[in-house]
mmCIF file of C-alpha atoms and ligand atoms in Angstrom:
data_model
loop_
_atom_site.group_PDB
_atom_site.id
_atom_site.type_symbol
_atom_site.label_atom_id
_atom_site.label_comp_id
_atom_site.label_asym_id
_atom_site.label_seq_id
_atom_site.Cartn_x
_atom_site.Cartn_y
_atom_site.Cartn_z
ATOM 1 C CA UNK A 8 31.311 -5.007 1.038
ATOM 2 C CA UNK A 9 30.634 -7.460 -1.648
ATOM 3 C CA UNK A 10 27.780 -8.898 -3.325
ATOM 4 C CA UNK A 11 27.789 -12.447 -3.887
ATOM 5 C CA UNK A 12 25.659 -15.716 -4.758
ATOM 6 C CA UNK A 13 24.416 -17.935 -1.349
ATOM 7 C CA UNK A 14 26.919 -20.714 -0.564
ATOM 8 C CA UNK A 15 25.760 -23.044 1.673
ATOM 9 C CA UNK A 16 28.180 -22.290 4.526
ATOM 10 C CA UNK A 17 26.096 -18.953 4.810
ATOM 11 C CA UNK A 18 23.290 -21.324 6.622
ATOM 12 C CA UNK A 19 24.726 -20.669 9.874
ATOM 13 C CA UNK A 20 25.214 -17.280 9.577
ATOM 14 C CA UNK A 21 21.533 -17.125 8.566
ATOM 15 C CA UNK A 22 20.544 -19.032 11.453
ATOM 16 C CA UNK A 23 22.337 -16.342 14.159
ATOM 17 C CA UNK A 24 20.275 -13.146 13.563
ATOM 18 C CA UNK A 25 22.870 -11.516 15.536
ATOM 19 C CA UNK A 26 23.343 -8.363 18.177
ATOM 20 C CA UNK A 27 20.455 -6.684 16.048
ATOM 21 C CA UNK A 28 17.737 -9.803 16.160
ATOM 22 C CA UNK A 29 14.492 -8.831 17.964
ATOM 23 C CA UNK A 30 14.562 -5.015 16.148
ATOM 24 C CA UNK A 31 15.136 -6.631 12.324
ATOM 25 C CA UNK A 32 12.290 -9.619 13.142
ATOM 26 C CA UNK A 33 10.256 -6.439 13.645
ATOM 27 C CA UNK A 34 11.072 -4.935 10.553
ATOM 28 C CA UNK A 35 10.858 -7.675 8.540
ATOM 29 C CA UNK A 36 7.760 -9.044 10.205
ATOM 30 C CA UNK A 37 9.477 -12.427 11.443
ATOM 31 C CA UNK A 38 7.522 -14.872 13.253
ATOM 32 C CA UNK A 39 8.927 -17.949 13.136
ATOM 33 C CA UNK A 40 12.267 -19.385 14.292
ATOM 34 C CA UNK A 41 14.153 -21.539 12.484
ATOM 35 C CA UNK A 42 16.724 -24.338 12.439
ATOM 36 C CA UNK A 43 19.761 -25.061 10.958
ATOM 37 C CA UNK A 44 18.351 -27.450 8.178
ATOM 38 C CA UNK A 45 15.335 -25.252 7.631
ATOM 39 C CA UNK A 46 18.582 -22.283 6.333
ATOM 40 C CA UNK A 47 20.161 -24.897 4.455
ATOM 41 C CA UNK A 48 17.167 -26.231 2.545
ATOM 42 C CA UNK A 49 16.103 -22.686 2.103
ATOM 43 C CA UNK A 50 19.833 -22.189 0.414
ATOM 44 C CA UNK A 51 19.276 -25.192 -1.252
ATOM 45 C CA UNK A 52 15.937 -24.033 -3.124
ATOM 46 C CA UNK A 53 17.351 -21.029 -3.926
ATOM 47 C CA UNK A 54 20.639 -22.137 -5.599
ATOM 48 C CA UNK A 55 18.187 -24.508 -7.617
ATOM 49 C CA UNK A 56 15.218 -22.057 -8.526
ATOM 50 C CA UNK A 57 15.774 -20.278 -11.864
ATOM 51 C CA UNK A 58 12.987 -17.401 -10.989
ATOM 52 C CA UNK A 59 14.859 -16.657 -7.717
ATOM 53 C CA UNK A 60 18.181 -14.054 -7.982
ATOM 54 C CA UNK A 61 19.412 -13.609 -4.868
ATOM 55 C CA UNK A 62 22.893 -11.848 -3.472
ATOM 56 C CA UNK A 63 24.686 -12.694 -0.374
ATOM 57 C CA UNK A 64 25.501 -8.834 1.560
ATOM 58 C CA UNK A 65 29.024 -9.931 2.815
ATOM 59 C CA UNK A 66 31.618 -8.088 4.670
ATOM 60 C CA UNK A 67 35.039 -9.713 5.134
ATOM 61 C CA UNK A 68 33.669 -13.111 3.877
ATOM 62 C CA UNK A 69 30.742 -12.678 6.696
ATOM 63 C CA UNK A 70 27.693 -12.769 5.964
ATOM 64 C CA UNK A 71 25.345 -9.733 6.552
ATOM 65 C CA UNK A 72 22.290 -9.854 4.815
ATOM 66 C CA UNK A 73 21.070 -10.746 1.533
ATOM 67 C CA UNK A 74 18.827 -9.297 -1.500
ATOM 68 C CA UNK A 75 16.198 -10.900 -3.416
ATOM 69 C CA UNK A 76 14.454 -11.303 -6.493
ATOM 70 C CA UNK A 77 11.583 -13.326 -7.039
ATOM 71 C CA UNK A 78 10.630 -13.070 -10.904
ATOM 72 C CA UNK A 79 7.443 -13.900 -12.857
ATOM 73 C CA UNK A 80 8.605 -14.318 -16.558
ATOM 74 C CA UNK A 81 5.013 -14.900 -17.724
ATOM 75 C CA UNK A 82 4.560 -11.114 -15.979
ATOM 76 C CA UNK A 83 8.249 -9.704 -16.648
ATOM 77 C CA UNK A 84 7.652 -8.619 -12.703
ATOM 78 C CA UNK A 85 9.728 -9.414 -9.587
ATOM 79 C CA UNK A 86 8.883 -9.367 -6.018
ATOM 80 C CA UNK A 87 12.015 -7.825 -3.667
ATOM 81 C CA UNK A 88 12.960 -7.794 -0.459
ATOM 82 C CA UNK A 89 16.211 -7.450 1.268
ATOM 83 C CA UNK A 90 17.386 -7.707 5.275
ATOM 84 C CA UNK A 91 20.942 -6.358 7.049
ATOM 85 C CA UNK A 92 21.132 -8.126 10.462
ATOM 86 C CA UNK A 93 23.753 -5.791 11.096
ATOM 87 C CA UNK A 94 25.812 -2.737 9.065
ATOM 88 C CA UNK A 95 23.096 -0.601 8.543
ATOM 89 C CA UNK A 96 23.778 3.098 7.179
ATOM 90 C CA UNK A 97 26.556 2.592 5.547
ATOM 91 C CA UNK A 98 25.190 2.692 2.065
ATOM 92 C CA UNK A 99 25.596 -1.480 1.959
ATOM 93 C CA UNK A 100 21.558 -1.289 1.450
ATOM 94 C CA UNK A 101 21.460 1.177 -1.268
ATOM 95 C CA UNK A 102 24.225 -0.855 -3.406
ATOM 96 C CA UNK A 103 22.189 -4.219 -3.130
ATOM 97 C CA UNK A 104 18.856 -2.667 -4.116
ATOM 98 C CA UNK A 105 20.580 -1.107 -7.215
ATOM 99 C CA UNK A 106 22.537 -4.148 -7.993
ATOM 100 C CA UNK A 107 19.006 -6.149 -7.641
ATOM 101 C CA UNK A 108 17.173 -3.722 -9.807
ATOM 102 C CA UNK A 109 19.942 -3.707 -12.607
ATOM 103 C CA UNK A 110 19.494 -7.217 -12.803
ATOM 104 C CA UNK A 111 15.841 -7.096 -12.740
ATOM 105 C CA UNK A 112 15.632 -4.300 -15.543
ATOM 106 C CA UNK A 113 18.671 -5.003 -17.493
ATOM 107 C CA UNK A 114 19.860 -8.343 -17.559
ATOM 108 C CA UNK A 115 16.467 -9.742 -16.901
ATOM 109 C CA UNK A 116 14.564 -7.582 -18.780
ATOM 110 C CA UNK A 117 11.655 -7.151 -16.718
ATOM 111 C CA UNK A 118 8.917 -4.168 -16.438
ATOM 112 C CA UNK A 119 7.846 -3.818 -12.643
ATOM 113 C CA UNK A 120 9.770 -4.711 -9.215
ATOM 114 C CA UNK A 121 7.482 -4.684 -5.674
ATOM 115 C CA UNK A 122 7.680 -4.802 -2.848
ATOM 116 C CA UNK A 123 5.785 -4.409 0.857
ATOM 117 C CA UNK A 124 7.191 -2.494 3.851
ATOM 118 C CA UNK A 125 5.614 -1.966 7.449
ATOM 119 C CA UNK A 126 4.585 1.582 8.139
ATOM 120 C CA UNK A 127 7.495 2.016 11.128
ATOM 121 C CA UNK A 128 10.213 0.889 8.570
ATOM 122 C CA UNK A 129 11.233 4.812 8.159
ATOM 123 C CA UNK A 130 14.826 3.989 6.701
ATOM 124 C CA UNK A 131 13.484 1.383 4.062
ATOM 125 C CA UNK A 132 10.853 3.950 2.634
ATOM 126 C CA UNK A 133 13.171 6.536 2.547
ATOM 127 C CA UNK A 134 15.989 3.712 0.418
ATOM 128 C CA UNK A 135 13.259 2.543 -1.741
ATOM 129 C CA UNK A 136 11.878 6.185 -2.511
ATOM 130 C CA UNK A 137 15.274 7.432 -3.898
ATOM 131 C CA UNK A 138 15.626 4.180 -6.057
ATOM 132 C CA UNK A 139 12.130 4.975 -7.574
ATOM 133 C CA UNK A 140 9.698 3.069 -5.801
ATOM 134 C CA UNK A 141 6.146 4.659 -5.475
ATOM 135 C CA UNK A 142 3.685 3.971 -2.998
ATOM 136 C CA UNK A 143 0.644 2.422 -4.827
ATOM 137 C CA UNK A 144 -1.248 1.217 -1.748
ATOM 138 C CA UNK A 145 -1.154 -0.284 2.066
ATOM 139 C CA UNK A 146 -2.391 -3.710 3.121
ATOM 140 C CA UNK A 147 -4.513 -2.483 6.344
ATOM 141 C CA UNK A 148 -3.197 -4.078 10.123
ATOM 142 C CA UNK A 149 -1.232 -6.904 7.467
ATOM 143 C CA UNK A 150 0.888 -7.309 10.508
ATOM 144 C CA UNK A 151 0.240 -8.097 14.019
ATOM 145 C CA UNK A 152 3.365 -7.655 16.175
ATOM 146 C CA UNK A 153 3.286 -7.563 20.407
ATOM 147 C CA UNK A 154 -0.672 -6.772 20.060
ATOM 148 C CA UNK A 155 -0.672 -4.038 17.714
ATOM 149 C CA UNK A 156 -1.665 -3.964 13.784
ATOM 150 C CA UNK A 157 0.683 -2.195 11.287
ATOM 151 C CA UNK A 158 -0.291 -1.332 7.759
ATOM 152 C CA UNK A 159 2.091 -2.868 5.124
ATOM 153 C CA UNK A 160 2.545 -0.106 2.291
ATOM 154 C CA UNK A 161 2.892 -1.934 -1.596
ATOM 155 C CA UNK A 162 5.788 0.116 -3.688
ATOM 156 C CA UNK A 163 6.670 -0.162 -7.232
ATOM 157 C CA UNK A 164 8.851 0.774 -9.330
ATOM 158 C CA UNK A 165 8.606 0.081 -13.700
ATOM 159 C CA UNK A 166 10.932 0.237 -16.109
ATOM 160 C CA UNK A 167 9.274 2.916 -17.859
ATOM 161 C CA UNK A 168 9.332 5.248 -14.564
ATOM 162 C CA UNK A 169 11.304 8.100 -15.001
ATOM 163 C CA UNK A 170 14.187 7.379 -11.868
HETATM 164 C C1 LIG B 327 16.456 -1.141 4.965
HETATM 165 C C2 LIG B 327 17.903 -1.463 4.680
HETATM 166 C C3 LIG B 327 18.013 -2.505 3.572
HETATM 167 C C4 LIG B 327 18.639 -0.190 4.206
HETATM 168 O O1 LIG B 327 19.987 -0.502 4.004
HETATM 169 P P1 LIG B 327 21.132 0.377 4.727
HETATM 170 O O2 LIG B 327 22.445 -0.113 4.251
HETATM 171 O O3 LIG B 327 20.887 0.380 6.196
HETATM 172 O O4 LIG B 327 20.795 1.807 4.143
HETATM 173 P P2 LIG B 327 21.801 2.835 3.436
HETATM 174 O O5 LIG B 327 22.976 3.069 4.331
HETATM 175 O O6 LIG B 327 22.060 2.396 2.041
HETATM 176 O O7 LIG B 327 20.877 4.153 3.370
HETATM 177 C C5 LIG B 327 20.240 4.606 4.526
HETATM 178 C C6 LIG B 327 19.468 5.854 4.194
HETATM 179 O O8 LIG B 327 18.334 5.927 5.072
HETATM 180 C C7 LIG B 327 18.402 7.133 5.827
HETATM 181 N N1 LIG B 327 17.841 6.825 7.127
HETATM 182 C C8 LIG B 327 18.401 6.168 8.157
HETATM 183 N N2 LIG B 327 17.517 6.068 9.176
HETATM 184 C C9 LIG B 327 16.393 6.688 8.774
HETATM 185 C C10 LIG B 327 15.121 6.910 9.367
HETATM 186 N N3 LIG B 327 14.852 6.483 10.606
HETATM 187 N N4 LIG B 327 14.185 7.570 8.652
HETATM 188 C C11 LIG B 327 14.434 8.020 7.402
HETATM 189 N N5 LIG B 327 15.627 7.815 6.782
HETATM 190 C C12 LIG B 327 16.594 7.151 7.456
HETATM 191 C C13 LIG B 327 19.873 7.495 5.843
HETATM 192 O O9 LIG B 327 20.046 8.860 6.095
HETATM 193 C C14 LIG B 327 20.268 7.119 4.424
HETATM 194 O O10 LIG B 327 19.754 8.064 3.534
HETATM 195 P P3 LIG B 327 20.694 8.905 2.539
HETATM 196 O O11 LIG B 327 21.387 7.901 1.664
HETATM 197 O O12 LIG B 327 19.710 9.747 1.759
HETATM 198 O O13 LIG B 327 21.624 9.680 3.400
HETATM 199 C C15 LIG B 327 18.633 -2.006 5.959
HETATM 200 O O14 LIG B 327 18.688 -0.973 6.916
HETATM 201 C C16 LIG B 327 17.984 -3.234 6.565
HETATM 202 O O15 LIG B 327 18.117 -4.324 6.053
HETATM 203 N N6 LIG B 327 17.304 -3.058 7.719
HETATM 204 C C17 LIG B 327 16.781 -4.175 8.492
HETATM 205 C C18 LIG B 327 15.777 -5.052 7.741
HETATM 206 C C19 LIG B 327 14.807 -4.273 6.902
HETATM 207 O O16 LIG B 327 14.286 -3.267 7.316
HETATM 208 N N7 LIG B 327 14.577 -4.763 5.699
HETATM 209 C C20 LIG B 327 13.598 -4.169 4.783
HETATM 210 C C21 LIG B 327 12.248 -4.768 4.997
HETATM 211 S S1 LIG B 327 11.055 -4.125 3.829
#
């Protein structure tokens, strides 16, 4: 597994969610669909925004997923999410998130990192408690998905937090 920055021939790969689709659009409350151009001028953006840090998940050169950082200077805070469309358990999660958070905290020198999960997501909590994140609150039915509402739950983690 290896941790690198998005190249644009990633768009594709973006595009096919893979054998795994319909359970990670749950899980990462996706509605939308998207085309190939919308994945390459999302790349794009990315490559050119200086408050987004974000890390291809690759496996042989595919890739699987990525992490990302979306930093506030003015608030030395970040916003992060990550997705796998496929690999899942093998620890590939738990190495981005810590990768992402060293940045954050050490190269960026920021305070806080959030993030939001749905209620269901029982393997993310359980990643993002053993990094450190605390619940601090839950967005009430923030997601609507085949008729029913799910809470989102906010984590954080600081700098200062003793992980
Ligand atoms: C959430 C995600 C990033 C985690 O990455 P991963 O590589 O699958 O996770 P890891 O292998 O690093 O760790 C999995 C851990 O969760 C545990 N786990 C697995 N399924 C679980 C479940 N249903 N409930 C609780 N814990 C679970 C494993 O036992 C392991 O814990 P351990 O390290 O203490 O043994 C990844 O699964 C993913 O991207 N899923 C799809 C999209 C998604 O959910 N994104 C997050 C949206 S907020």
């Amino acid at each position: 597994m290896e941790l690198v920055p998005l190249r644009m021939e990633f768009a594709a790969q973006i595009l096919d969610g893979g054998p795994h689709d319909a359970e990670v659009r749950k899980l990462t409350g996706s509605h939308a669909t998207f085309e190939l151009a919308d994945c390459e001028a999302y790349i794009e953006r990315t490559l050119n925004d200086p408050n987004r840090y974000t890390r291809a998940i690759t496996e042989d050169g595919k890739f699987l997923g990525e992490v990302v950082l979306t930093i506030n200077e003015f608030n030395r805070s970040a916003g992060l999410r990550i997705f796998l469309k496929d690999g899942f358990g093998k620890g590939y999660g738990m190495i981005a998130l810590k990768h992402a958070l060293d940045h954050a905290f050490n190269v960026r020198n920021l305070h806080r990192v959030d993030l939001e999960v749905y209620e269901f997501n029982e393997r993310a909590i359980h990643v993002y408690k053993k990094l450190g994140f605390r619940e601090e609150g839950r967005l009430r039915d923030a997601l609507l998905w085949e008729g029913e509402f799910y809470d989102a739950i906010v984590m954080s983690v600081l700098s200062t937090d003793n992980i």
